[in-house]
PDB file of C-alpha atoms in Angstrom:
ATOM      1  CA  UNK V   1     163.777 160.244 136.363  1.00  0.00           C
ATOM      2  CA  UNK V   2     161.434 163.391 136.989  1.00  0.00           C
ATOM      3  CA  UNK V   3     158.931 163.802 133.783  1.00  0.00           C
ATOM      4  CA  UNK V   4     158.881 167.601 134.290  1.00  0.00           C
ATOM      5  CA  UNK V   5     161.927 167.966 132.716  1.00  0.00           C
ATOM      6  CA  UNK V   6     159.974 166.546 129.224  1.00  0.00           C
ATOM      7  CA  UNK V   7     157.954 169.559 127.977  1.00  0.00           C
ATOM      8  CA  UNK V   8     154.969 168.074 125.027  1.00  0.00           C
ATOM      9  CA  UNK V   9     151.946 169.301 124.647  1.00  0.00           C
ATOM     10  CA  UNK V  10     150.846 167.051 122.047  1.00  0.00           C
ATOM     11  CA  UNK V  11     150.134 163.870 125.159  1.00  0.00           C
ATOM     12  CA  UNK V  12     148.790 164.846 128.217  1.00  0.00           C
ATOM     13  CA  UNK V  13     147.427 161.926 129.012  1.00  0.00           C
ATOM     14  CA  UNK V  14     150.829 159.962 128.594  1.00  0.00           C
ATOM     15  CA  UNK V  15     152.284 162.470 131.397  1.00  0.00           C
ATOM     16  CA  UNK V  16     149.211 162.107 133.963  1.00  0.00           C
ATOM     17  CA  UNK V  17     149.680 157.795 133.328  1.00  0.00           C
ATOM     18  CA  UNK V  18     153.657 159.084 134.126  1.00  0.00           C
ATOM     19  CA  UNK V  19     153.092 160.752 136.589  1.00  0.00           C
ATOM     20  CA  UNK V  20     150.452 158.118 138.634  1.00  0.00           C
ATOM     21  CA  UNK V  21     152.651 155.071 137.766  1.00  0.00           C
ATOM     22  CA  UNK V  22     156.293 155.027 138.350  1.00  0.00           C
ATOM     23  CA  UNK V  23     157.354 152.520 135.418  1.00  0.00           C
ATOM     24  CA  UNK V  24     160.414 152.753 133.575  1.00  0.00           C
ATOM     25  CA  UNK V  25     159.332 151.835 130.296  1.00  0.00           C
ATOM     26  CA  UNK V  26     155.884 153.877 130.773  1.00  0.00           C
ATOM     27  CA  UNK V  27     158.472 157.326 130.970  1.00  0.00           C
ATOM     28  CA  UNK V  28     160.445 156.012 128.304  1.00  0.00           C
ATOM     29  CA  UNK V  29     157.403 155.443 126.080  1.00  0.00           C
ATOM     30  CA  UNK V  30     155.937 158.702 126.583  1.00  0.00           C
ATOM     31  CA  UNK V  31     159.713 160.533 125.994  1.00  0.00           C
ATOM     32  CA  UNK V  32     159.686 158.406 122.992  1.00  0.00           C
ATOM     33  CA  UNK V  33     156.038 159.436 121.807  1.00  0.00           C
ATOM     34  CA  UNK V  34     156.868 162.845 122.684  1.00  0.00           C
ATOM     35  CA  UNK V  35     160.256 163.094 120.726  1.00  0.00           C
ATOM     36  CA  UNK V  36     158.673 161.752 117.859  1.00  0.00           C
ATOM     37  CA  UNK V  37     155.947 163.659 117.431  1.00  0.00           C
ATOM     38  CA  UNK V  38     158.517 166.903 118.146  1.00  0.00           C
ATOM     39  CA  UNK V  39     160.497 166.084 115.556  1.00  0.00           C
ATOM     40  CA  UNK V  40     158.054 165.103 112.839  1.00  0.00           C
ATOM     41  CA  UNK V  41     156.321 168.101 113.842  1.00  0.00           C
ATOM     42  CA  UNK V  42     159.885 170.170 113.328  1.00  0.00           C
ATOM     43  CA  UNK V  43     160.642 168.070 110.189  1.00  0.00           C
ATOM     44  CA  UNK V  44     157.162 169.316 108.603  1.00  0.00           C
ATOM     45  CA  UNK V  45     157.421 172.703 109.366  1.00  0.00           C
ATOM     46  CA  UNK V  46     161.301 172.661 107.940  1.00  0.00           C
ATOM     47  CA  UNK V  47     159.707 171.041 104.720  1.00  0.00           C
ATOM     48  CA  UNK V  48     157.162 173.564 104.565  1.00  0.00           C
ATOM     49  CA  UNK V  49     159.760 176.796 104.703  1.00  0.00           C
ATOM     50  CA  UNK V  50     162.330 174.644 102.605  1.00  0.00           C
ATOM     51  CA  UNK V  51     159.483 174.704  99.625  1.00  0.00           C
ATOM     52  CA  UNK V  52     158.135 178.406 100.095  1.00  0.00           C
ATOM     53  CA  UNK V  53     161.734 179.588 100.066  1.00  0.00           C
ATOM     54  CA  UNK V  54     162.831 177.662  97.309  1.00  0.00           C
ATOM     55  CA  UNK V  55     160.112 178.938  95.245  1.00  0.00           C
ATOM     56  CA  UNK V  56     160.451 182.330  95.987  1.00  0.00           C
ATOM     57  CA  UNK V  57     164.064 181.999  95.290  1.00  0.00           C
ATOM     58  CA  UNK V  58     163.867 180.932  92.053  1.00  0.00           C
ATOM     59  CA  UNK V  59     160.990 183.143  90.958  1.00  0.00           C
ATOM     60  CA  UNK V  60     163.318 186.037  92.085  1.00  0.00           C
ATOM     61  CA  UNK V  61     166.390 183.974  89.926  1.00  0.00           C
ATOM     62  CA  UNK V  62     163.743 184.592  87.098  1.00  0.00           C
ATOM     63  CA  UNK V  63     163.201 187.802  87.879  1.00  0.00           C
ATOM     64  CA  UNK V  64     166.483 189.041  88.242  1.00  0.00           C
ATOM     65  CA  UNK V  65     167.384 186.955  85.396  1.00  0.00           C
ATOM     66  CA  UNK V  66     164.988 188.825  82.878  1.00  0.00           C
ATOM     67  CA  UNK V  67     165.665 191.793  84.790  1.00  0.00           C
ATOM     68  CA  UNK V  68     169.365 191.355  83.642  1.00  0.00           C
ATOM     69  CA  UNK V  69     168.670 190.216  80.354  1.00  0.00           C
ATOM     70  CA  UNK V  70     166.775 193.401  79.667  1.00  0.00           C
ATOM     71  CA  UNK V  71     169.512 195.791  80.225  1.00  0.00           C
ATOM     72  CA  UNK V  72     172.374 193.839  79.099  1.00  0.00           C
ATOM     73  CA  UNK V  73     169.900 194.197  75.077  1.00  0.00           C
ATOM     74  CA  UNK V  74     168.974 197.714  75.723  1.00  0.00           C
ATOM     75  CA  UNK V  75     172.826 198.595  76.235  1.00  0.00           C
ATOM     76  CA  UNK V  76     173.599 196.531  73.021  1.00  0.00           C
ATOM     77  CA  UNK V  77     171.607 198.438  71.342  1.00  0.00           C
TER      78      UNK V  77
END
């Protein structure tokens, strides 16, 4: 198993300890550390967008909703 291959910036250290002692479970700790943190780094950042978006999408419902609302009276009357 070559650790080059496993790209995370977020533990260095865990790759030099890789790469100086050829353990099994030492690579599979740091692939585990590093997936991890990837994905709870992803999972934040998808959270993040997922609540900006949503907001803006339902001020614009709002919007477009009054927006609507306003023609559809001045038509009627």
């Amino acid at each position: 198993m070559n650790l080059k291959f496993i790209k995370c910036d977020k533990c260095p250290l865990m790759l030099i300890y890789g790469y100086y002692l050829v353990k099994y479970w030492l690579i599979l700790m740091v692939f585990v550390q590093c997936g991890l943190i990837g994905m709870l780094k992803n999972v934040v950042i998808c959270l993040f967008y997922f609540t900006i978006c949503y907001q803006f999408r339902r001020d614009a419902q709002k919007i477009t909703g009054m927006g609507t609302l306003y023609l559809t009276t001045k038509s009627q009357i």
